[in-house]
PDB file of C-alpha atoms in Angstrom:
ATOM      1  CA  GLN A   1     -15.850   9.900  -2.849  1.00  0.00           C
ATOM      2  CA  VAL A   2     -12.785   7.640  -1.223  1.00  0.00           C
ATOM      3  CA  GLN A   3      -9.434   8.915  -1.006  1.00  0.00           C
ATOM      4  CA  LEU A   4      -6.232   7.270  -0.209  1.00  0.00           C
ATOM      5  CA  VAL A   5      -3.242   9.752   1.249  1.00  0.00           C
ATOM      6  CA  GLU A   6       0.129   7.867   2.062  1.00  0.00           C
ATOM      7  CA  SER A   7       2.766   9.122   3.284  1.00  0.00           C
ATOM      8  CA  GLY A   8       6.754   7.778   4.693  1.00  0.00           C
ATOM      9  CA  GLY A   9       8.106   8.708   1.511  1.00  0.00           C
ATOM     10  CA  GLY A  10      11.813   9.150   1.130  1.00  0.00           C
ATOM     11  CA  LEU A  11      15.490   9.088   0.773  1.00  0.00           C
ATOM     12  CA  VAL A  12      17.316   6.276   2.834  1.00  0.00           C
ATOM     13  CA  GLN A  13      20.991   4.099   2.645  1.00  0.00           C
ATOM     14  CA  ALA A  14      20.992   0.586   2.201  1.00  0.00           C
ATOM     15  CA  GLY A  15      20.843  -1.182   4.782  1.00  0.00           C
ATOM     16  CA  GLY A  16      17.762   1.317   6.361  1.00  0.00           C
ATOM     17  CA  SER A  17      14.554   1.258   7.203  1.00  0.00           C
ATOM     18  CA  LEU A  18      10.844   3.142   5.999  1.00  0.00           C
ATOM     19  CA  ARG A  19       7.864   2.790   7.106  1.00  0.00           C
ATOM     20  CA  LEU A  20       5.000   3.818   5.105  1.00  0.00           C
ATOM     21  CA  SER A  21       1.549   4.718   5.859  1.00  0.00           C
ATOM     22  CA  CYS A  22      -2.097   4.313   3.886  1.00  0.00           C
ATOM     23  CA  ALA A  23      -5.150   5.964   5.434  1.00  0.00           C
ATOM     24  CA  ALA A  24      -7.967   5.480   3.298  1.00  0.00           C
ATOM     25  CA  SER A  25     -10.841   8.167   3.896  1.00  0.00           C
ATOM     26  CA  GLY A  26     -14.378   8.731   2.904  1.00  0.00           C
ATOM     27  CA  SER A  27     -17.807   7.662   3.186  1.00  0.00           C
ATOM     28  CA  ILE A  28     -16.772   3.824   3.555  1.00  0.00           C
ATOM     29  CA  PHE A  29     -18.880   0.882   4.389  1.00  0.00           C
ATOM     30  CA  SER A  30     -15.564  -2.078   4.284  1.00  0.00           C
ATOM     31  CA  ILE A  31     -12.671  -2.640   2.393  1.00  0.00           C
ATOM     32  CA  ASN A  32     -11.898  -5.937   1.616  1.00  0.00           C
ATOM     33  CA  ALA A  33      -7.906  -5.162   1.081  1.00  0.00           C
ATOM     34  CA  MET A  34      -5.708  -2.222   1.507  1.00  0.00           C
ATOM     35  CA  GLY A  35      -2.526  -3.237  -0.550  1.00  0.00           C
ATOM     36  CA  TRP A  36       0.588  -1.585  -2.082  1.00  0.00           C
ATOM     37  CA  TYR A  37       2.367  -1.346  -5.019  1.00  0.00           C
ATOM     38  CA  ARG A  38       5.659  -0.476  -6.471  1.00  0.00           C
ATOM     39  CA  GLN A  39       6.207   1.020 -10.292  1.00  0.00           C
ATOM     40  CA  ALA A  40      10.668   1.574 -10.715  1.00  0.00           C
ATOM     41  CA  PRO A  41      11.594   2.986 -13.850  1.00  0.00           C
ATOM     42  CA  GLY A  42      10.906   1.002 -16.598  1.00  0.00           C
ATOM     43  CA  LYS A  43       9.553  -1.829 -14.745  1.00  0.00           C
ATOM     44  CA  GLN A  44       5.377  -3.263 -14.537  1.00  0.00           C
ATOM     45  CA  ARG A  45       4.122  -2.478 -11.488  1.00  0.00           C
ATOM     46  CA  GLU A  46       4.120  -5.430  -9.018  1.00  0.00           C
ATOM     47  CA  LEU A  47       2.324  -6.024  -5.698  1.00  0.00           C
ATOM     48  CA  VAL A  48       4.446  -5.400  -3.182  1.00  0.00           C
ATOM     49  CA  ALA A  49       2.345  -6.220  -0.262  1.00  0.00           C
ATOM     50  CA  GLY A  50      -1.335  -7.363   0.399  1.00  0.00           C
ATOM     51  CA  ILE A  51      -3.215  -7.473   3.538  1.00  0.00           C
ATOM     52  CA  THR A  52      -6.848  -8.487   4.120  1.00  0.00           C
ATOM     53  CA  SER A  53      -9.905  -7.311   6.507  1.00  0.00           C
ATOM     54  CA  GLY A  54      -9.240 -10.871   8.262  1.00  0.00           C
ATOM     55  CA  GLY A  55      -5.810  -9.854   8.883  1.00  0.00           C
ATOM     56  CA  THR A  56      -5.134 -12.898   6.223  1.00  0.00           C
ATOM     57  CA  THR A  57      -1.346 -10.679   4.460  1.00  0.00           C
ATOM     58  CA  ASN A  58       0.505 -12.162   0.910  1.00  0.00           C
ATOM     59  CA  TYR A  59       4.341 -10.601  -0.070  1.00  0.00           C
ATOM     60  CA  ALA A  60       6.663 -10.694  -3.371  1.00  0.00           C
ATOM     61  CA  ASP A  61       9.298 -12.533  -2.877  1.00  0.00           C
ATOM     62  CA  SER A  62      11.488 -10.476  -3.065  1.00  0.00           C
ATOM     63  CA  VAL A  63      10.610  -8.618  -0.195  1.00  0.00           C
ATOM     64  CA  LYS A  64       9.935 -11.288   2.193  1.00  0.00           C
ATOM     65  CA  GLY A  65      10.842 -10.909   5.684  1.00  0.00           C
ATOM     66  CA  ARG A  66      12.032  -7.724   5.170  1.00  0.00           C
ATOM     67  CA  PHE A  67       8.341  -5.735   4.481  1.00  0.00           C
ATOM     68  CA  THR A  68       5.858  -6.534   7.582  1.00  0.00           C
ATOM     69  CA  ILE A  69       2.935  -5.685   6.398  1.00  0.00           C
ATOM     70  CA  SER A  70      -0.291  -4.442   9.306  1.00  0.00           C
ATOM     71  CA  GLY A  71      -3.486  -2.964   8.879  1.00  0.00           C
ATOM     72  CA  ASP A  72      -5.642  -1.090  11.414  1.00  0.00           C
ATOM     73  CA  ASN A  73      -9.607  -1.504  10.168  1.00  0.00           C
ATOM     74  CA  ALA A  74     -11.094   0.815  12.686  1.00  0.00           C
ATOM     75  CA  LYS A  75      -9.227   3.442  10.799  1.00  0.00           C
ATOM     76  CA  ASN A  76      -8.916   2.296   7.531  1.00  0.00           C
ATOM     77  CA  THR A  77      -5.204   2.658   7.368  1.00  0.00           C
ATOM     78  CA  VAL A  78      -2.735   0.533   6.003  1.00  0.00           C
ATOM     79  CA  TYR A  79       1.702   0.385   7.321  1.00  0.00           C
ATOM     80  CA  LEU A  80       4.551  -1.175   5.074  1.00  0.00           C
ATOM     81  CA  GLN A  81       7.548  -1.923   7.494  1.00  0.00           C
ATOM     82  CA  MET A  82      10.375  -2.021   5.013  1.00  0.00           C
ATOM     83  CA  ASN A  83      13.595  -3.140   6.909  1.00  0.00           C
ATOM     84  CA  SER A  84      16.821  -4.323   5.173  1.00  0.00           C
ATOM     85  CA  LEU A  85      16.089  -2.005   2.268  1.00  0.00           C
ATOM     86  CA  LYS A  86      18.652  -2.501  -1.126  1.00  0.00           C
ATOM     87  CA  PRO A  87      18.852  -0.348  -3.470  1.00  0.00           C
ATOM     88  CA  GLU A  88      16.266  -2.124  -5.671  1.00  0.00           C
ATOM     89  CA  ASP A  89      13.887  -1.483  -3.293  1.00  0.00           C
ATOM     90  CA  THR A  90      13.831   1.890  -5.249  1.00  0.00           C
ATOM     91  CA  ALA A  91       9.972   2.693  -6.863  1.00  0.00           C
ATOM     92  CA  VAL A  92       7.705   4.616  -6.970  1.00  0.00           C
ATOM     93  CA  TYR A  93       5.124   2.996  -4.538  1.00  0.00           C
ATOM     94  CA  ARG A  94       1.047   3.323  -4.345  1.00  0.00           C
ATOM     95  CA  CYS A  95      -1.511   2.441  -1.894  1.00  0.00           C
ATOM     96  CA  ASN A  96      -4.565   0.032  -3.330  1.00  0.00           C
ATOM     97  CA  ALA A  97      -8.095  -0.191  -1.473  1.00  0.00           C
ATOM     98  CA  ASP A  98      -9.525  -3.974  -3.181  1.00  0.00           C
ATOM     99  CA  ARG A  99     -13.433  -3.728  -3.219  1.00  0.00           C
ATOM    100  CA  VAL A 100     -14.071  -0.886  -1.402  1.00  0.00           C
ATOM    101  CA  VAL A 101     -17.799  -0.666   0.177  1.00  0.00           C
ATOM    102  CA  THR A 102     -19.086   3.502  -0.170  1.00  0.00           C
ATOM    103  CA  VAL A 103     -22.295   4.535   1.151  1.00  0.00           C
ATOM    104  CA  THR A 104     -24.171   7.243  -1.884  1.00  0.00           C
ATOM    105  CA  GLY A 105     -27.559   8.170  -0.932  1.00  0.00           C
ATOM    106  CA  THR A 106     -29.374   5.070  -0.218  1.00  0.00           C
ATOM    107  CA  GLN A 107     -27.554   2.365  -2.750  1.00  0.00           C
ATOM    108  CA  LEU A 108     -23.853   1.120  -2.240  1.00  0.00           C
ATOM    109  CA  VAL A 109     -21.011   1.249  -4.505  1.00  0.00           C
ATOM    110  CA  GLU A 110     -18.262  -0.815  -4.968  1.00  0.00           C
ATOM    111  CA  ASN A 111     -14.802   0.565  -6.300  1.00  0.00           C
ATOM    112  CA  ASP A 112     -10.762   0.315  -6.190  1.00  0.00           C
ATOM    113  CA  TYR A 113      -9.053   3.176  -5.531  1.00  0.00           C
ATOM    114  CA  TRP A 114      -5.758   3.665  -5.270  1.00  0.00           C
ATOM    115  CA  GLY A 115      -3.039   6.900  -3.744  1.00  0.00           C
ATOM    116  CA  ARG A 116      -0.781   8.989  -5.398  1.00  0.00           C
ATOM    117  CA  GLY A 117       2.171   7.312  -4.678  1.00  0.00           C
ATOM    118  CA  THR A 118       5.304   8.188  -2.448  1.00  0.00           C
ATOM    119  CA  GLN A 119       8.823   7.593  -3.626  1.00  0.00           C
ATOM    120  CA  VAL A 120      11.183   5.635  -1.953  1.00  0.00           C
ATOM    121  CA  THR A 121      14.577   5.621  -3.451  1.00  0.00           C
ATOM    122  CA  VAL A 122      18.059   3.552  -1.262  1.00  0.00           C
ATOM    123  CA  SER A 123      20.957   4.622  -2.056  1.00  0.00           C
ATOM    124  CA  SER A 124      24.090   2.107  -2.013  1.00  0.00           C
TER     125      SER A 124
END
């Protein structure tokens, strides 16, 4: 079983910064990509940023130039540096690990995993 543990959320004033971390643990053989999604009350979940094991990144248009995603493959950890935060960034941020291959006995099993989420609140 794989667990994703997120940290770094909190309350910040507009214009401030926060750094989110997400560490995956378990009998992990490989991870295709990791990313951050967010969901605000009354809104659909949206992809904020993602990064592949090869280092390719993608961002939602609303966060380009303000957020930076990075990863440490050796630690199965992904980070999201969020700068110039706006009230509209307020949401629950959840970490996702895509196409995680784990070792189960003599078998390799592939699944996607989600973290529980961390609240980010930006006050105006």
